[in-house]
Every structure is written in structure tokens, then in C-alpha cells.
């Protein structure tokens, strides 16, 4: 059957959000386990210092790894809060306010985090 | 056995707050909860109000919150409920009187998913045939009796009364997966909207509540998958 003459279905964002939550959840499970293993089991707090991070970030692999993990985890969490606001904040004013502050804060922290990881330069310590 | 029925009473025309009525009487362990409610209404307090019709678990009229779980009063025996039984109206719907809630919005949502056969192709000369395998795909969801136990046990519905709720989705599933039906796209469009199937958080309360043993969360999952893999 073709969809000719029928209104386009709405609410595609919720479908995408639903898939994203599942995919990011599975990917994060493995990424976070690897992250925990390297930072807390294989290496301990005495080994991890500025030099350790600089060495790690000399390769693009770990930078990419950390940025991907940051984005996935952050958007996964943001979407979780968005869904809770959707469920429990029914008054329009509070809803707009809470969603707006969520998106603004989310954007700021996401940009800040990405800047730190991507612009880190061991040759120019702060 | 001696039973104590603790019933949450409320008359929307008189009371400002709900109150608890306690009724003690002698009953058979094999009596159903509905028999106990009838006993209260017929011999102890005639003002008690509740819905019942067939009294055999088919019409879906007497769903209520029993000892904290949704169920049909006509399908539960007193011996399985204990000596002290708490009965409340289903949650999330407006209480009209005592255990009787306003089901209007519940049925509006049922109507929204178009619970009838939709066809476009020309009528065949005989019946629209269906294989046993195709019938099996929606067998579980044909069992729904629209009692409301699932929808009123759903925290997503309590939080947002605009959510279609499990019962409506189950009945949409019954037609979406019916090989004879051609209204799949129309129904999926309703379920894909903001108050549709994505409000389900997979809490499984509906599965526990369903007196017909329908695997509601599975049906909702199948609708989500149908939306995911559908070709526009």
C-alpha cells in the first residue's frame, strides 16, 4: 500500500529518541567498561597525572573515544530528563522553562566538554 | 471465614474527601470478591456503588484496585486475598462514586485507534481468508475485554492522562497485525504521535494487571518495532 493522500505521520522525534536510547545504551555499556578498566583497574590514581593524559591524547584514537563517549552519555542523560519533564511537568510555563534550561545547559556543557578534549595540546600546558 | 472489607468511599456530589468504609462479616472462603461486595451492598450499606455485569470475568466491568493490585472482583476468591481486603477505585480516572470511575476518556482513546476493520481493496466474493499462522500473530490481543486494569496501572498514564495507554495500544495491535486489515498506516500514525506508543516506558505493570493474561508490554513492543521498520 502506498501512503499517497495520507497525512505524513508526526512525532518522528520520539521514534528517533527511542532508537537512540537503545543504541547509545548498548554502545555506552562497552565504552564505559573499557574506560573504567583503563582508568581504575589497570592504572591507579598514582599513575594518572598530566603526563598520562598527554600521552593518551597524543593519539587521535583516545580523543575520538572520549568525545564519542561524552556525546553519547550526555545526550542519553539529557533525553532521559526530557522524557521525565514530558511526563511530569504539565503546566505550560514550567514546561517551557524547564525544557529551555535543560537544552541551554546541555548545549553549554556539551560544547565545553568537547572543547576540552579536542583542543587539549600537551605542547602548551595552561 | 471472617472478612474485613476496607473500601475507599467517595461521593463526588457530597464528599469533599474520600473516606474508608470498613465492613466485617462472615463469608465462604470460596466466595469471590464480587460476592463480598454484593453482600455489603445488599445487607450492610446499600449506598455502596460499583460496576458489575456478567460477573464471570468476560464483560470487564468490575476492574478495581484490590490489595494494591488491579484485578477483576469477579475473578478473585476471598481465600486468596486474606482476611483483610482493601478495595479502591482504579487509579488515574475521575471517581464518580465509590468504585465507579468515569471511563469516558478511556473509551475516547480506544476510538482514536479506529478499532474496526478498514479495507480499501474490492470486496471478495466470499470471506476474507486468513491462514492459521496469520491469525496467530494477533491472537493474544484479541483477548482484551476493555476493563481498564492495564491502563490504570500504568505510571505513564497516571503522570499524563493524555497518553493513549496500554489498552488502546493492545486494540490497535489487534488490527495492525491482522492480515485482512488495510488501515495499518492510519493507526500507526496515531500511535507515532506525541501521546502515542513512545510514552510507554516498559514498566510491565500492565502485564501484571491484565486479568486476561495478555502480554501487553510485548504487544506494545511489537507496535514500536512496526513503526521502526515501516516503509513510508
mmCIF file of C-alpha atoms in Angstrom:
data_model
loop_
_atom_site.group_PDB
_atom_site.id
_atom_site.type_symbol
_atom_site.label_atom_id
_atom_site.label_comp_id
_atom_site.label_asym_id
_atom_site.label_seq_id
_atom_site.Cartn_x
_atom_site.Cartn_y
_atom_site.Cartn_z
ATOM 1 C CA UNK A 1 0.000 0.000 0.000
ATOM 2 C CA UNK A 2 1.354 3.477 -0.778
ATOM 3 C CA UNK A 3 0.894 6.410 1.546
ATOM 4 C CA UNK A 4 -0.497 8.744 -1.118
ATOM 5 C CA UNK A 5 -3.109 11.156 0.112
ATOM 6 C CA UNK A 6 -2.463 10.385 3.774
ATOM 7 C CA UNK A 7 -1.087 12.933 6.208
ATOM 8 C CA UNK A 8 2.576 12.484 6.981
ATOM 9 C CA UNK A 9 2.934 10.866 10.382
ATOM 10 C CA UNK A 10 4.077 13.241 13.086
ATOM 11 C CA UNK A 11 6.199 12.743 16.146
ATOM 12 C CA UNK A 12 9.228 11.296 14.345
ATOM 13 C CA UNK A 13 11.487 12.789 17.018
ATOM 14 C CA UNK A 14 10.147 10.361 19.615
ATOM 15 C CA UNK A 15 10.847 7.406 17.341
ATOM 16 C CA UNK A 16 14.432 8.618 16.810
ATOM 17 C CA UNK A 17 14.880 9.299 20.533
ATOM 18 C CA UNK A 18 13.660 5.790 21.321
ATOM 19 C CA UNK A 19 16.161 4.140 18.960
ATOM 20 C CA UNK A 20 18.928 6.456 20.155
ATOM 21 C CA UNK A 21 18.339 5.478 23.807
ATOM 22 C CA UNK A 22 18.659 1.790 22.965
ATOM 23 C CA UNK A 23 21.657 2.048 20.645
ATOM 24 C CA UNK A 24 23.583 4.506 22.835
ATOM 25 C CA UNK A 25 22.788 2.407 25.900
ATOM 26 C CA UNK A 26 24.360 -0.711 24.407
ATOM 27 C CA UNK A 27 27.371 1.143 22.961
ATOM 28 C CA UNK A 28 27.942 3.018 26.247
ATOM 29 C CA UNK A 29 27.899 -0.187 28.244
ATOM 30 C CA UNK A 30 31.043 -1.385 26.455
ATOM 31 C CA UNK A 31 32.719 2.023 26.161
ATOM 32 C CA UNK A 32 32.267 2.794 29.854
ATOM 33 C CA UNK A 33 33.519 -0.652 30.897
ATOM 34 C CA UNK A 34 36.698 -0.136 28.860
ATOM 35 C CA UNK A 35 37.043 3.374 30.283
ATOM 36 C CA UNK A 36 36.625 2.109 33.862
ATOM 37 C CA UNK A 37 39.066 -0.743 33.289
ATOM 38 C CA UNK A 38 41.799 1.572 31.973
ATOM 39 C CA UNK A 39 41.307 4.431 34.439
ATOM 40 C CA UNK A 40 40.542 2.479 37.631
ATOM 41 C CA UNK A 41 41.733 -1.111 37.352
ATOM 42 C CA UNK A 42 44.750 -1.289 35.024
ATOM 43 C CA UNK A 43 46.052 2.120 36.110
ATOM 44 C CA UNK A 44 45.584 3.569 39.547
ATOM 45 C CA UNK A 45 45.414 7.073 40.902
ATOM 46 C CA UNK A 46 49.219 7.358 41.394
ATOM 47 C CA UNK A 47 49.892 6.712 37.715
ATOM 48 C CA UNK A 48 47.245 9.019 36.304
ATOM 49 C CA UNK A 49 48.589 12.552 36.002
ATOM 50 C CA UNK A 50 49.033 15.284 33.430
ATOM 51 C CA UNK A 51 51.721 13.297 31.663
ATOM 52 C CA UNK A 52 49.453 10.230 31.450
ATOM 53 C CA UNK A 53 46.641 12.241 29.841
ATOM 54 C CA UNK A 54 49.028 13.993 27.472
ATOM 55 C CA UNK A 55 50.388 10.664 26.288
ATOM 56 C CA UNK A 56 46.903 9.267 25.795
ATOM 57 C CA UNK A 57 45.718 12.308 23.884
ATOM 58 C CA UNK A 58 48.744 12.232 21.587
ATOM 59 C CA UNK A 59 46.816 9.651 19.538
ATOM 60 C CA UNK A 60 43.572 10.697 17.844
ATOM 61 C CA UNK A 61 42.041 7.343 18.844
ATOM 62 C CA UNK A 62 41.534 8.169 22.547
ATOM 63 C CA UNK A 63 40.358 11.689 21.790
ATOM 64 C CA UNK A 64 37.718 10.314 19.449
ATOM 65 C CA UNK A 65 36.857 7.651 22.010
ATOM 66 C CA UNK A 66 36.341 10.216 24.760
ATOM 67 C CA UNK A 67 34.369 12.640 22.587
ATOM 68 C CA UNK A 68 32.062 9.877 21.373
ATOM 69 C CA UNK A 69 31.570 8.650 24.940
ATOM 70 C CA UNK A 70 30.889 12.208 26.153
ATOM 71 C CA UNK A 71 28.284 12.885 23.455
ATOM 72 C CA UNK A 72 26.535 9.555 23.774
ATOM 73 C CA UNK A 73 26.396 9.659 27.579
ATOM 74 C CA UNK A 74 25.394 13.318 27.707
ATOM 75 C CA UNK A 75 22.612 13.114 25.129
ATOM 76 C CA UNK A 76 21.415 9.824 26.657
ATOM 77 C CA UNK A 77 21.098 11.564 30.029
ATOM 78 C CA UNK A 78 19.557 14.725 28.544
ATOM 79 C CA UNK A 79 16.930 12.686 26.731
ATOM 80 C CA UNK A 80 16.132 10.843 29.950
ATOM 81 C CA UNK A 81 15.472 14.156 31.733
ATOM 82 C CA UNK A 82 13.490 15.450 28.729
ATOM 83 C CA UNK A 83 11.249 12.400 28.935
ATOM 84 C CA UNK A 84 10.706 12.926 32.686
ATOM 85 C CA UNK A 85 9.797 16.577 32.116
ATOM 86 C CA UNK A 86 7.408 15.446 29.373
ATOM 87 C CA UNK A 87 5.772 13.034 31.804
ATOM 88 C CA UNK A 88 5.591 15.051 34.971
ATOM 89 C CA UNK A 89 5.626 18.788 34.173
ATOM 90 C CA UNK A 90 2.171 19.506 32.830
ATOM 91 C CA UNK A 91 1.852 23.268 33.340
ATOM 92 C CA UNK A 92 2.903 25.040 30.161
ATOM 93 C CA UNK A 93 5.031 27.733 31.750
ATOM 94 C CA UNK A 94 7.136 25.369 33.866
ATOM 95 C CA UNK A 95 7.428 23.018 30.942
ATOM 96 C CA UNK A 96 8.843 25.622 28.577
ATOM 97 C CA UNK A 97 11.139 26.940 31.300
ATOM 98 C CA UNK A 98 12.473 23.533 32.349
ATOM 99 C CA UNK A 99 12.940 22.268 28.790
ATOM 100 C CA UNK A 100 14.625 25.523 27.719
ATOM 101 C CA UNK A 101 17.053 25.453 30.656
ATOM 102 C CA UNK A 102 17.750 21.766 30.036
ATOM 103 C CA UNK A 103 18.642 22.404 26.390
ATOM 104 C CA UNK A 104 20.736 25.517 27.153
ATOM 105 C CA UNK A 105 22.670 23.822 29.964
ATOM 106 C CA UNK A 106 23.080 20.693 27.873
ATOM 107 C CA UNK A 107 24.436 22.646 24.922
ATOM 108 C CA UNK A 108 26.878 24.658 27.072
ATOM 109 C CA UNK A 109 28.296 21.609 28.843
ATOM 110 C CA UNK A 110 28.500 19.577 25.654
ATOM 111 C CA UNK A 111 30.458 22.334 23.887
ATOM 112 C CA UNK A 112 32.702 22.881 26.934
ATOM 113 C CA UNK A 113 33.457 19.176 27.259
ATOM 114 C CA UNK A 114 34.176 18.770 23.566
ATOM 115 C CA UNK A 115 36.436 21.846 23.596
ATOM 116 C CA UNK A 116 38.490 20.424 26.460
ATOM 117 C CA UNK A 117 39.012 17.081 24.746
ATOM 118 C CA UNK A 118 39.545 18.354 21.198
ATOM 119 C CA UNK A 119 41.722 21.425 21.857
ATOM 120 C CA UNK A 120 43.947 19.834 24.510
ATOM 121 C CA UNK A 121 47.515 20.498 23.469
ATOM 122 C CA UNK A 122 50.325 18.934 25.516
ATOM 123 C CA UNK A 123 52.842 21.331 23.982
ATOM 124 C CA UNK A 124 51.039 24.297 25.562
ATOM 125 C CA UNK A 125 50.106 23.478 29.129
ATOM 126 C CA UNK A 126 47.699 26.000 30.659
ATOM 127 C CA UNK B 1 -14.223 -17.153 57.341
ATOM 128 C CA UNK B 2 -14.428 -13.716 58.938
ATOM 129 C CA UNK B 3 -13.522 -10.986 56.425
ATOM 130 C CA UNK B 4 -12.991 -7.274 56.787
ATOM 131 C CA UNK B 5 -13.544 -5.258 53.632
ATOM 132 C CA UNK B 6 -11.911 -1.868 53.699
ATOM 133 C CA UNK B 7 -13.425 0.141 50.848
ATOM 134 C CA UNK B 8 -12.408 3.588 49.694
ATOM 135 C CA UNK B 9 -15.661 5.539 49.550
ATOM 136 C CA UNK B 10 -16.325 8.816 47.780
ATOM 137 C CA UNK B 11 -19.430 10.537 46.522
ATOM 138 C CA UNK B 12 -18.473 13.317 44.134
ATOM 139 C CA UNK B 13 -21.790 15.093 44.840
ATOM 140 C CA UNK B 14 -21.447 15.110 48.638
ATOM 141 C CA UNK B 15 -17.949 14.372 49.903
ATOM 142 C CA UNK B 16 -15.011 16.744 49.722
ATOM 143 C CA UNK B 17 -12.546 13.977 50.621
ATOM 144 C CA UNK B 18 -12.588 10.197 50.110
ATOM 145 C CA UNK B 19 -13.051 8.136 53.278
ATOM 146 C CA UNK B 20 -12.609 4.488 54.264
ATOM 147 C CA UNK B 21 -15.587 2.270 54.998
ATOM 148 C CA UNK B 22 -14.948 -0.948 56.992
ATOM 149 C CA UNK B 23 -17.316 -3.887 56.785
ATOM 150 C CA UNK B 24 -16.948 -7.090 58.845
ATOM 151 C CA UNK B 25 -18.962 -10.177 58.045
ATOM 152 C CA UNK B 26 -18.884 -13.943 57.686
ATOM 153 C CA UNK B 27 -18.203 -15.341 54.181
ATOM 154 C CA UNK B 28 -17.221 -18.571 52.459
ATOM 155 C CA UNK B 29 -13.523 -18.855 51.528
ATOM 156 C CA UNK B 30 -14.629 -19.833 48.015
ATOM 157 C CA UNK B 31 -16.728 -16.669 47.611
ATOM 158 C CA UNK B 32 -15.470 -14.227 45.069
ATOM 159 C CA UNK B 33 -14.651 -10.634 45.998
ATOM 160 C CA UNK B 34 -17.694 -9.612 43.953
ATOM 161 C CA UNK B 35 -19.895 -11.752 46.206
ATOM 162 C CA UNK B 36 -18.455 -9.925 49.213
ATOM 163 C CA UNK B 37 -19.153 -6.534 47.608
ATOM 164 C CA UNK B 38 -22.704 -7.692 46.838
ATOM 165 C CA UNK B 39 -23.073 -8.741 50.478
ATOM 166 C CA UNK B 40 -22.073 -5.246 51.630
ATOM 167 C CA UNK B 41 -24.430 -3.576 49.159
ATOM 168 C CA UNK B 42 -27.414 -5.877 49.747
ATOM 169 C CA UNK B 43 -27.225 -6.332 53.545
ATOM 170 C CA UNK B 44 -24.911 -3.744 55.126
ATOM 171 C CA UNK B 45 -24.802 -0.478 53.178
ATOM 172 C CA UNK B 46 -26.968 0.000 50.100
ATOM 173 C CA UNK B 47 -25.191 3.217 49.102
ATOM 174 C CA UNK B 48 -22.035 1.368 48.008
ATOM 175 C CA UNK B 49 -21.603 1.809 44.254
ATOM 176 C CA UNK B 50 -19.624 -0.292 41.777
ATOM 177 C CA UNK B 51 -19.991 -1.661 38.254
ATOM 178 C CA UNK B 52 -20.682 -5.306 37.525
ATOM 179 C CA UNK B 53 -22.491 -7.050 34.752
ATOM 180 C CA UNK B 54 -21.681 -10.611 33.704
ATOM 181 C CA UNK B 55 -19.880 -11.491 36.953
ATOM 182 C CA UNK B 56 -17.806 -14.127 35.146
ATOM 183 C CA UNK B 57 -14.686 -12.295 34.002
ATOM 184 C CA UNK B 58 -15.871 -11.558 30.485
ATOM 185 C CA UNK B 59 -17.574 -8.155 30.399
ATOM 186 C CA UNK B 60 -14.750 -6.277 32.117
ATOM 187 C CA UNK B 61 -16.987 -4.087 34.293
ATOM 188 C CA UNK B 62 -15.648 -4.741 37.775
ATOM 189 C CA UNK B 63 -11.956 -3.925 37.465
ATOM 190 C CA UNK B 64 -10.706 -2.243 40.655
ATOM 191 C CA UNK B 65 -7.639 -1.839 42.836
ATOM 192 C CA UNK B 66 -7.624 -4.872 45.150
ATOM 193 C CA UNK B 67 -4.970 -5.060 47.889
ATOM 194 C CA UNK B 68 -2.893 -2.669 45.785
ATOM 195 C CA UNK B 69 -3.186 -4.630 42.523
ATOM 196 C CA UNK B 70 -5.632 -4.090 39.693
ATOM 197 C CA UNK B 71 -7.935 -7.032 39.066
ATOM 198 C CA UNK B 72 -11.491 -8.149 38.415
ATOM 199 C CA UNK B 73 -13.569 -8.572 41.585
ATOM 200 C CA UNK B 74 -15.424 -11.484 39.946
ATOM 201 C CA UNK B 75 -12.236 -13.462 39.270
ATOM 202 C CA UNK B 76 -10.633 -13.364 42.718
ATOM 203 C CA UNK B 77 -11.552 -15.691 45.578
ATOM 204 C CA UNK B 78 -11.583 -14.431 49.162
ATOM 205 C CA UNK B 79 -9.323 -17.286 50.327
ATOM 206 C CA UNK B 80 -6.591 -15.943 48.039
ATOM 207 C CA UNK B 81 -6.992 -12.356 49.230
ATOM 208 C CA UNK B 82 -6.720 -12.817 53.018
ATOM 209 C CA UNK B 83 -8.978 -11.786 55.890
ATOM 210 C CA UNK B 84 -8.482 -8.074 55.464
ATOM 211 C CA UNK B 85 -9.080 -6.871 51.924
ATOM 212 C CA UNK B 86 -8.557 -3.317 50.715
ATOM 213 C CA UNK B 87 -10.610 -2.226 47.729
ATOM 214 C CA UNK B 88 -10.139 1.083 45.903
ATOM 215 C CA UNK B 89 -11.265 2.514 42.570
ATOM 216 C CA UNK B 90 -8.824 2.223 39.641
ATOM 217 C CA UNK B 91 -6.214 4.987 39.647
ATOM 218 C CA UNK B 92 -5.863 7.782 37.130
ATOM 219 C CA UNK B 93 -9.545 8.164 36.222
ATOM 220 C CA UNK B 94 -12.042 10.527 37.883
ATOM 221 C CA UNK B 95 -14.045 8.831 40.636
ATOM 222 C CA UNK B 96 -17.789 9.357 40.157
ATOM 223 C CA UNK B 97 -18.886 7.361 43.191
ATOM 224 C CA UNK B 98 -17.046 4.823 45.347
ATOM 225 C CA UNK B 99 -15.562 2.197 42.986
ATOM 226 C CA UNK B 100 -17.202 3.625 39.885
ATOM 227 C CA UNK B 101 -14.863 5.728 37.741
ATOM 228 C CA UNK B 102 -15.517 7.859 34.665
ATOM 229 C CA UNK B 103 -14.394 5.673 31.732
ATOM 230 C CA UNK B 104 -15.290 8.230 29.030
ATOM 231 C CA UNK B 105 -11.692 9.312 28.304
ATOM 232 C CA UNK B 106 -10.612 5.661 28.306
ATOM 233 C CA UNK B 107 -13.077 4.817 25.531
ATOM 234 C CA UNK B 108 -12.236 8.013 23.603
ATOM 235 C CA UNK B 109 -8.676 6.692 23.352
ATOM 236 C CA UNK B 110 -9.966 3.309 22.271
ATOM 237 C CA UNK B 111 -11.942 5.012 19.488
ATOM 238 C CA UNK B 112 -8.894 7.063 18.471
ATOM 239 C CA UNK B 113 -7.053 3.962 17.232
ATOM 240 C CA UNK B 114 -10.009 3.010 14.958
ATOM 241 C CA UNK B 115 -10.943 -0.363 16.452
ATOM 242 C CA UNK B 116 -12.715 -1.761 13.388
ATOM 243 C CA UNK B 117 -11.744 -3.452 10.126
ATOM 244 C CA UNK B 118 -10.568 -0.969 7.481
ATOM 245 C CA UNK B 119 -10.358 -2.181 3.878
ATOM 246 C CA UNK B 120 -9.748 -0.465 0.550
ATOM 247 C CA UNK B 121 -9.430 -3.366 -1.850
ATOM 248 C CA UNK B 122 -12.640 -4.575 -3.560
ATOM 249 C CA UNK B 123 -14.772 -6.941 -1.537
ATOM 250 C CA UNK B 124 -14.082 -10.605 -2.269
ATOM 251 C CA UNK B 125 -16.976 -12.843 -3.313
ATOM 252 C CA UNK B 126 -16.611 -14.930 -0.190
ATOM 253 C CA UNK B 127 -14.995 -14.406 3.207
ATOM 254 C CA UNK B 128 -11.626 -12.724 3.603
ATOM 255 C CA UNK B 129 -9.499 -15.759 4.277
ATOM 256 C CA UNK B 130 -6.626 -15.922 6.730
ATOM 257 C CA UNK B 131 -4.038 -18.597 7.409
ATOM 258 C CA UNK B 132 -3.651 -20.108 10.872
ATOM 259 C CA UNK B 133 -0.170 -18.547 11.084
ATOM 260 C CA UNK B 134 -1.505 -15.068 10.248
ATOM 261 C CA UNK B 135 -4.270 -15.441 12.834
ATOM 262 C CA UNK B 136 -1.697 -16.428 15.450
ATOM 263 C CA UNK B 137 0.123 -13.075 15.085
ATOM 264 C CA UNK B 138 -2.588 -11.123 16.910
ATOM 265 C CA UNK B 139 -4.240 -13.920 18.878
ATOM 266 C CA UNK B 140 -3.085 -12.607 22.262
ATOM 267 C CA UNK B 141 -4.510 -9.115 21.748
ATOM 268 C CA UNK B 142 -7.960 -10.381 20.712
ATOM 269 C CA UNK B 143 -8.480 -11.399 24.355
ATOM 270 C CA UNK B 144 -8.862 -7.807 25.622
ATOM 271 C CA UNK B 145 -12.165 -7.095 27.391
ATOM 272 C CA UNK B 146 -11.543 -3.342 27.848
ATOM 273 C CA UNK B 147 -11.741 -3.460 31.643
ATOM 274 C CA UNK B 148 -9.113 -0.738 32.020
ATOM 275 C CA UNK B 149 -6.935 -2.643 34.515
ATOM 276 C CA UNK B 150 -3.789 -2.195 32.402
ATOM 277 C CA UNK B 151 -4.183 1.490 31.560
ATOM 278 C CA UNK B 152 -4.997 2.447 35.163
ATOM 279 C CA UNK B 153 -1.976 0.532 36.482
ATOM 280 C CA UNK B 154 0.389 2.410 34.161
ATOM 281 C CA UNK B 155 2.557 5.104 35.837
ATOM 282 C CA UNK B 156 2.991 6.842 32.464
ATOM 283 C CA UNK B 157 -0.798 7.184 32.309
ATOM 284 C CA UNK B 158 -1.027 8.416 35.920
ATOM 285 C CA UNK B 159 1.561 11.074 35.104
ATOM 286 C CA UNK B 160 -0.010 12.098 31.814
ATOM 287 C CA UNK B 161 -3.684 11.377 31.257
ATOM 288 C CA UNK B 162 -3.339 12.297 27.574
ATOM 289 C CA UNK B 163 -1.267 9.155 26.943
ATOM 290 C CA UNK B 164 -3.265 6.642 24.868
ATOM 291 C CA UNK B 165 -2.434 3.907 27.369
ATOM 292 C CA UNK B 166 -1.833 0.165 27.053
ATOM 293 C CA UNK B 167 -5.468 -0.851 26.410
ATOM 294 C CA UNK B 168 -5.771 1.344 23.303
ATOM 295 C CA UNK B 169 -2.396 0.135 22.007
ATOM 296 C CA UNK B 170 -3.381 -3.517 22.560
ATOM 297 C CA UNK B 171 -6.525 -2.970 20.481
ATOM 298 C CA UNK B 172 -4.544 -1.184 17.780
ATOM 299 C CA UNK B 173 -2.179 -4.170 17.731
ATOM 300 C CA UNK B 174 -5.163 -6.461 17.181
ATOM 301 C CA UNK B 175 -5.839 -4.739 13.818
ATOM 302 C CA UNK B 176 -2.328 -3.690 12.782
ATOM 303 C CA UNK B 177 -1.215 -7.335 12.746
ATOM 304 C CA UNK B 178 -4.402 -8.639 11.122
ATOM 305 C CA UNK B 179 -3.563 -9.668 7.535
ATOM 306 C CA UNK B 180 -7.109 -8.763 6.374
ATOM 307 C CA UNK B 181 -6.917 -5.180 7.617
ATOM 308 C CA UNK B 182 -5.647 -2.324 5.416
ATOM 309 C CA UNK B 183 -5.745 0.564 7.890
ATOM 310 C CA UNK B 184 -2.287 -0.072 9.323
ATOM 311 C CA UNK B 185 -0.851 3.293 8.239
ATOM 312 C CA UNK B 186 -3.702 5.301 9.777
ATOM 313 C CA UNK B 187 -3.351 3.534 13.099
ATOM 314 C CA UNK B 188 0.443 3.715 13.157
ATOM 315 C CA UNK B 189 0.209 7.473 12.535
ATOM 316 C CA UNK B 190 -1.953 7.858 15.659
ATOM 317 C CA UNK B 191 0.400 5.677 17.703
ATOM 318 C CA UNK B 192 3.511 7.521 16.488
ATOM 319 C CA UNK B 193 2.172 10.902 17.689
ATOM 320 C CA UNK B 194 3.434 12.595 20.845
ATOM 321 C CA UNK B 195 0.881 10.931 23.164
ATOM 322 C CA UNK B 196 1.210 7.549 21.496
ATOM 323 C CA UNK B 197 3.315 4.472 21.923
ATOM 324 C CA UNK B 198 6.585 6.272 22.795
ATOM 325 C CA UNK B 199 5.155 7.265 26.189
ATOM 326 C CA UNK B 200 5.480 3.611 27.176
ATOM 327 C CA UNK B 201 8.482 3.208 29.486
ATOM 328 C CA UNK B 202 8.327 -0.595 29.558
ATOM 329 C CA UNK B 203 7.317 -0.717 33.228
ATOM 330 C CA UNK B 204 5.353 -4.022 32.844
ATOM 331 C CA UNK B 205 2.607 -3.035 35.347
ATOM 332 C CA UNK B 206 0.075 -3.639 32.556
ATOM 333 C CA UNK B 207 1.204 -7.250 32.123
ATOM 334 C CA UNK B 208 0.812 -7.880 35.849
ATOM 335 C CA UNK B 209 -2.602 -6.194 35.921
ATOM 336 C CA UNK B 210 -4.239 -7.842 32.912
ATOM 337 C CA UNK B 211 -6.923 -10.292 34.123
ATOM 338 C CA UNK B 212 -6.845 -11.970 30.709
ATOM 339 C CA UNK B 213 -3.136 -12.709 30.858
ATOM 340 C CA UNK B 214 -2.335 -10.662 27.756
ATOM 341 C CA UNK B 215 1.357 -9.905 27.359
ATOM 342 C CA UNK B 216 0.638 -6.195 26.940
ATOM 343 C CA UNK B 217 4.211 -4.912 27.004
ATOM 344 C CA UNK B 218 5.158 -7.404 24.301
ATOM 345 C CA UNK B 219 2.297 -6.151 22.108
ATOM 346 C CA UNK B 220 3.415 -2.542 22.652
ATOM 347 C CA UNK B 221 6.973 -3.589 21.756
ATOM 348 C CA UNK B 222 5.722 -5.152 18.527
ATOM 349 C CA UNK B 223 3.926 -1.917 17.628
ATOM 350 C CA UNK B 224 7.124 0.051 18.312
ATOM 351 C CA UNK B 225 9.013 -2.340 16.033
ATOM 352 C CA UNK B 226 6.352 -1.983 13.331
ATOM 353 C CA UNK B 227 6.871 1.793 13.478
ATOM 354 C CA UNK B 228 10.630 1.387 13.362
ATOM 355 C CA UNK B 229 10.715 -0.882 10.309
ATOM 356 C CA UNK B 230 7.791 0.579 8.402
ATOM 357 C CA UNK B 231 8.368 1.872 4.890
ATOM 358 C CA UNK B 232 6.604 5.172 4.253
#
